[in-house]
Amino acid sequence: MRPIPLSDADRGLLHGRLSGPLDTVATAERDYLGKHVSGETLVVGGCEDRTQEYADVVSQVTGRKPTVRVSSATTADAVKANEWFPDESPTYDSIIYTKSKMAWFARPTEFHRLSELLATGGTLLSSAKWVPDSDRLQMEQIDLLDPLGFEPPQSYLRFSRVQSTFEDSWTPQSGETRGDGGVVMQQQQGRGTGPPRRLPRPFDTDEEQRGFREGWAWHEQLRETVKQLVADAGTVANICCGSNRLGDIRIDLTKEYTNRGGTGQTAATHLGDGRNLPLQDGAVDAVITDPPWKIPYEERVALFSEAVRVARETVIVNAWWIPVHPFVTLNRIIPTTANVSETDLGGPGGLSFLSVYDVDGQQSKHNYSLSDHFEIGGRKAMSEIVTDCLQQHNHPNIDPRIRTTPSAFACQHCGTAPNGSTRIVGNETIHHCPECGFPNRFEDLKPA
Ligand SMILES: C[S@@+](CC[C@H](N)C(=O)[O-])C[C@H]1O[C@@H](n2cnc3c(N)ncnc32)[C@H](O)[C@@H]1O
């Protein structure tokens, strides 16, 4: 399967890992890398410190020092000129790619060059927030660490290197070198499969933006997927509709937008603010919503809370975060890509999730207000969090909104705070005390 389009992939493509109450991000990442990284490893990052952190974890979990490359190149030209890609490439069993900022046009080049460095059968893990497309790599899984909440989850796209028919049949012309991403791209485009590629619309990476941008419009495949999801719903409200015409009531902050000198109309039937919808509680059967991605946390919470308030049955969100809320049940997460044009679904668009929720209909039973939601969204006093954690430990789905830190607990034997390092014994998680070594089960720990 090619990585894109993702939303057609079977459900096994997406895999999430919810942390236990004492897990730290570092624990979760170490477990994850320990499972998927082996042999000769290359770590590529854009930032010195973060790349070195990854390298240290790799040394711990594989017992070998990885090769480390820090590259600040983010444009296509800079990536092509990057001399650390050698002509005669060594091959690695594992590659970890952690660069987060990369211009649209630079992404394919960097990825093709990286894929050349991966041994057949090897694993490439990318924590970039965009979805690469490559003939040489097969996407195995999208792994999400702590996927639920209002921040984009730490995601890893896991690829394996497939036998490359293209490379086998390609004879370099004079002056062409194997490591050159530009050449690879030319060769690929010359193969003539599929419709001709149009230049992608650039991905805006600037500061917070709320106004509509042409590049935010859903591509046809995404429109169709959402249409199918609400096919049986009665009344549908489309909040933050932009140019999308799905839904009986369509709400956007703006009616007109300007883009690249031109003017366009949003598809809004009503002007309105999604954070304070002009609709009664339970006014529609389903809400679909595609908020701008770079709005602050509080706005994300407010938009989702309003969507839940006005929906009787279903809420569907497209975002790079996966919201949580006390009165909905998350039914399905469909990975997808955004910021790709109709004819360039294979481009390296941003990773997003269509999250599909059933509304639990508890609004009437609870005296619900936004401030309740904020509390549950992670703003509780530490003492309440500790109590909740202790109470909920045996619940099969520990509420992932409730977070705490190891320092809130103490070893039952000597009173030292656990350091987050855990071991699974049978089906129990054991927290070894860093001071006396006592193997605490979670319920053995005392609140500090
Ligand atoms: C990502 S775009 C939606 C694109 C749309 N799915 C499409 O296919 O064209 C987000 C839209 O949300 C609108 N918007 C931003 N903040 C909003 C708010 N608070 N309430 C309602 N709409 C908002 C923007 O004007 C923009 O049109």
Short mmCIF file of N, CA and C and ligand atoms in Angstrom, two decimals, residues 209-219 222-223 238-245 251-257 266-267 270-277 289-293 295 299 303 318 339, ligand 1:
data_model
loop_
_atom_site.label_atom_id
_atom_site.label_comp_id
_atom_site.label_asym_id
_atom_site.label_seq_id
_atom_site.Cartn_x
_atom_site.Cartn_y
_atom_site.Cartn_z
N GLN A 209 -3.15 31.29 12.19
CA GLN A 209 -3.99 31.89 11.16
C GLN A 209 -5.41 31.41 11.35
N ARG A 210 -6.33 32.31 11.20
CA ARG A 210 -7.73 31.93 11.33
C ARG A 210 -8.50 32.09 10.04
N GLY A 211 -8.12 33.06 9.23
CA GLY A 211 -8.85 33.31 7.98
C GLY A 211 -8.68 32.15 7.01
N PHE A 212 -9.60 32.06 6.09
CA PHE A 212 -9.57 30.95 5.14
C PHE A 212 -8.39 31.07 4.17
N ARG A 213 -7.72 29.98 3.87
CA ARG A 213 -6.67 29.93 2.84
C ARG A 213 -7.07 28.87 1.82
N GLU A 214 -6.83 29.18 0.59
CA GLU A 214 -7.21 28.25 -0.47
C GLU A 214 -6.64 26.85 -0.23
N GLY A 215 -5.40 26.83 0.23
CA GLY A 215 -4.72 25.55 0.42
C GLY A 215 -5.36 24.70 1.51
N TRP A 216 -6.30 25.27 2.29
CA TRP A 216 -6.94 24.51 3.35
C TRP A 216 -8.15 23.72 2.85
N ALA A 217 -8.58 23.98 1.63
CA ALA A 217 -9.77 23.29 1.12
C ALA A 217 -9.52 21.78 1.09
N TRP A 218 -10.53 21.02 1.47
CA TRP A 218 -10.39 19.57 1.44
C TRP A 218 -10.26 19.09 0.01
N HIS A 219 -9.42 18.11 -0.19
CA HIS A 219 -9.33 17.48 -1.51
C HIS A 219 -10.51 16.52 -1.66
N LEU A 222 -11.02 13.48 0.64
CA LEU A 222 -11.40 13.80 2.01
C LEU A 222 -12.88 14.22 2.06
N ARG A 223 -13.29 15.00 1.08
CA ARG A 223 -14.70 15.42 1.01
C ARG A 223 -15.61 14.20 0.94
N ASN A 238 -22.06 22.23 9.42
CA ASN A 238 -20.65 22.23 9.05
C ASN A 238 -20.02 23.50 9.65
N ILE A 239 -19.25 23.31 10.71
CA ILE A 239 -18.70 24.48 11.43
C ILE A 239 -17.26 24.70 10.95
N CYS A 240 -16.90 25.93 10.71
CA CYS A 240 -15.61 26.27 10.09
C CYS A 240 -15.60 25.66 8.68
N CYS A 241 -16.66 25.93 7.93
CA CYS A 241 -16.88 25.21 6.66
C CYS A 241 -15.91 25.62 5.56
N GLY A 242 -15.32 26.83 5.64
CA GLY A 242 -14.45 27.26 4.53
C GLY A 242 -15.20 27.20 3.22
N SER A 243 -14.63 26.50 2.24
CA SER A 243 -15.27 26.41 0.93
C SER A 243 -16.09 25.14 0.77
N ASN A 244 -16.21 24.36 1.85
CA ASN A 244 -16.88 23.06 1.75
C ASN A 244 -18.39 23.19 1.83
N ARG A 245 -19.09 22.54 0.89
CA ARG A 245 -20.55 22.74 0.75
C ARG A 245 -21.36 21.65 1.43
N ILE A 251 -21.37 27.18 8.87
CA ILE A 251 -20.99 28.38 9.63
C ILE A 251 -19.50 28.65 9.49
N ASP A 252 -19.20 29.88 9.22
CA ASP A 252 -17.80 30.31 9.16
C ASP A 252 -17.73 31.74 9.69
N LEU A 253 -16.56 32.13 10.15
CA LEU A 253 -16.36 33.50 10.63
C LEU A 253 -16.44 34.49 9.49
N THR A 254 -16.06 34.03 8.30
CA THR A 254 -16.00 34.97 7.18
C THR A 254 -16.85 34.48 6.01
N LYS A 255 -17.30 35.44 5.21
CA LYS A 255 -18.10 35.10 4.05
C LYS A 255 -17.22 35.14 2.80
N GLU A 256 -16.27 36.05 2.84
CA GLU A 256 -15.39 36.23 1.69
C GLU A 256 -13.96 36.07 2.14
N TYR A 257 -13.15 35.58 1.27
CA TYR A 257 -11.73 35.54 1.61
C TYR A 257 -10.91 36.02 0.42
N THR A 266 -16.69 31.92 0.91
CA THR A 266 -16.79 30.67 1.67
C THR A 266 -18.19 30.09 1.40
N ALA A 267 -18.39 28.86 1.82
CA ALA A 267 -19.68 28.22 1.56
C ALA A 267 -20.66 28.48 2.69
N HIS A 270 -24.35 30.86 7.20
CA HIS A 270 -24.48 31.80 8.31
C HIS A 270 -23.09 32.23 8.74
N LEU A 271 -22.95 33.51 9.04
CA LEU A 271 -21.71 33.94 9.66
C LEU A 271 -21.82 33.66 11.15
N GLY A 272 -20.79 33.12 11.73
CA GLY A 272 -20.88 32.84 13.16
C GLY A 272 -19.54 32.38 13.69
N ASP A 273 -19.44 32.42 15.01
CA ASP A 273 -18.21 32.00 15.67
C ASP A 273 -18.41 30.60 16.24
N GLY A 274 -17.61 29.67 15.82
CA GLY A 274 -17.72 28.28 16.28
C GLY A 274 -17.51 28.15 17.77
N ARG A 275 -16.94 29.16 18.42
CA ARG A 275 -16.72 29.09 19.88
C ARG A 275 -17.96 29.51 20.64
N ASN A 276 -18.93 30.04 19.92
CA ASN A 276 -20.15 30.51 20.57
C ASN A 276 -21.25 30.41 19.52
N LEU A 277 -21.67 29.19 19.25
CA LEU A 277 -22.53 28.94 18.09
C LEU A 277 -23.93 29.51 18.27
N THR A 289 -16.63 19.43 11.48
CA THR A 289 -15.89 20.67 11.68
C THR A 289 -14.42 20.51 11.31
N ASP A 290 -13.90 21.53 10.67
CA ASP A 290 -12.51 21.54 10.21
C ASP A 290 -11.86 22.84 10.66
N PRO A 291 -11.52 22.94 11.93
CA PRO A 291 -10.98 24.20 12.43
C PRO A 291 -9.58 24.46 11.89
N PRO A 292 -9.16 25.73 11.90
CA PRO A 292 -7.76 25.99 11.55
C PRO A 292 -6.86 25.29 12.57
N TRP A 293 -5.72 24.83 12.14
CA TRP A 293 -4.90 23.99 13.02
C TRP A 293 -4.04 24.77 14.00
N ILE A 295 -4.69 27.43 15.86
CA ILE A 295 -5.33 28.22 16.90
C ILE A 295 -4.86 27.72 18.27
N GLU A 299 -8.98 27.71 22.27
CA GLU A 299 -9.94 27.81 21.17
C GLU A 299 -10.32 26.43 20.65
N LEU A 303 -14.16 25.26 20.60
CA LEU A 303 -14.81 24.84 19.36
C LEU A 303 -15.41 23.44 19.50
N ASN A 318 -11.93 17.23 11.79
CA ASN A 318 -10.67 17.02 11.08
C ASN A 318 -9.64 17.97 11.69
N ASN A 339 -3.76 19.64 3.04
CA ASN A 339 -2.84 20.50 2.29
C ASN A 339 -2.21 19.81 1.09
C1 LIG B 1 -9.30 24.77 7.62
S1 LIG B 1 -10.46 25.93 7.04
C2 LIG B 1 -11.77 24.93 6.52
C3 LIG B 1 -11.56 24.43 5.12
C4 LIG B 1 -12.69 23.62 4.59
N1 LIG B 1 -12.72 22.29 5.13
C5 LIG B 1 -12.67 23.56 3.08
O1 LIG B 1 -12.69 22.46 2.52
O2 LIG B 1 -12.62 24.60 2.46
C6 LIG B 1 -10.99 26.65 8.52
C7 LIG B 1 -12.11 27.66 8.38
O3 LIG B 1 -12.50 28.05 9.69
C8 LIG B 1 -12.88 29.40 9.69
N2 LIG B 1 -12.80 29.85 11.09
C9 LIG B 1 -11.71 30.19 11.81
N3 LIG B 1 -12.04 30.45 13.08
C10 LIG B 1 -13.38 30.26 13.18
C11 LIG B 1 -14.33 30.39 14.24
N4 LIG B 1 -13.96 30.75 15.46
N5 LIG B 1 -15.61 30.11 13.97
C12 LIG B 1 -16.02 29.75 12.73
N6 LIG B 1 -15.17 29.62 11.69
C13 LIG B 1 -13.88 29.88 11.91
C14 LIG B 1 -11.91 30.05 8.73
O4 LIG B 1 -12.46 31.24 8.21
C15 LIG B 1 -11.74 28.94 7.67
O5 LIG B 1 -12.65 29.14 6.63
#
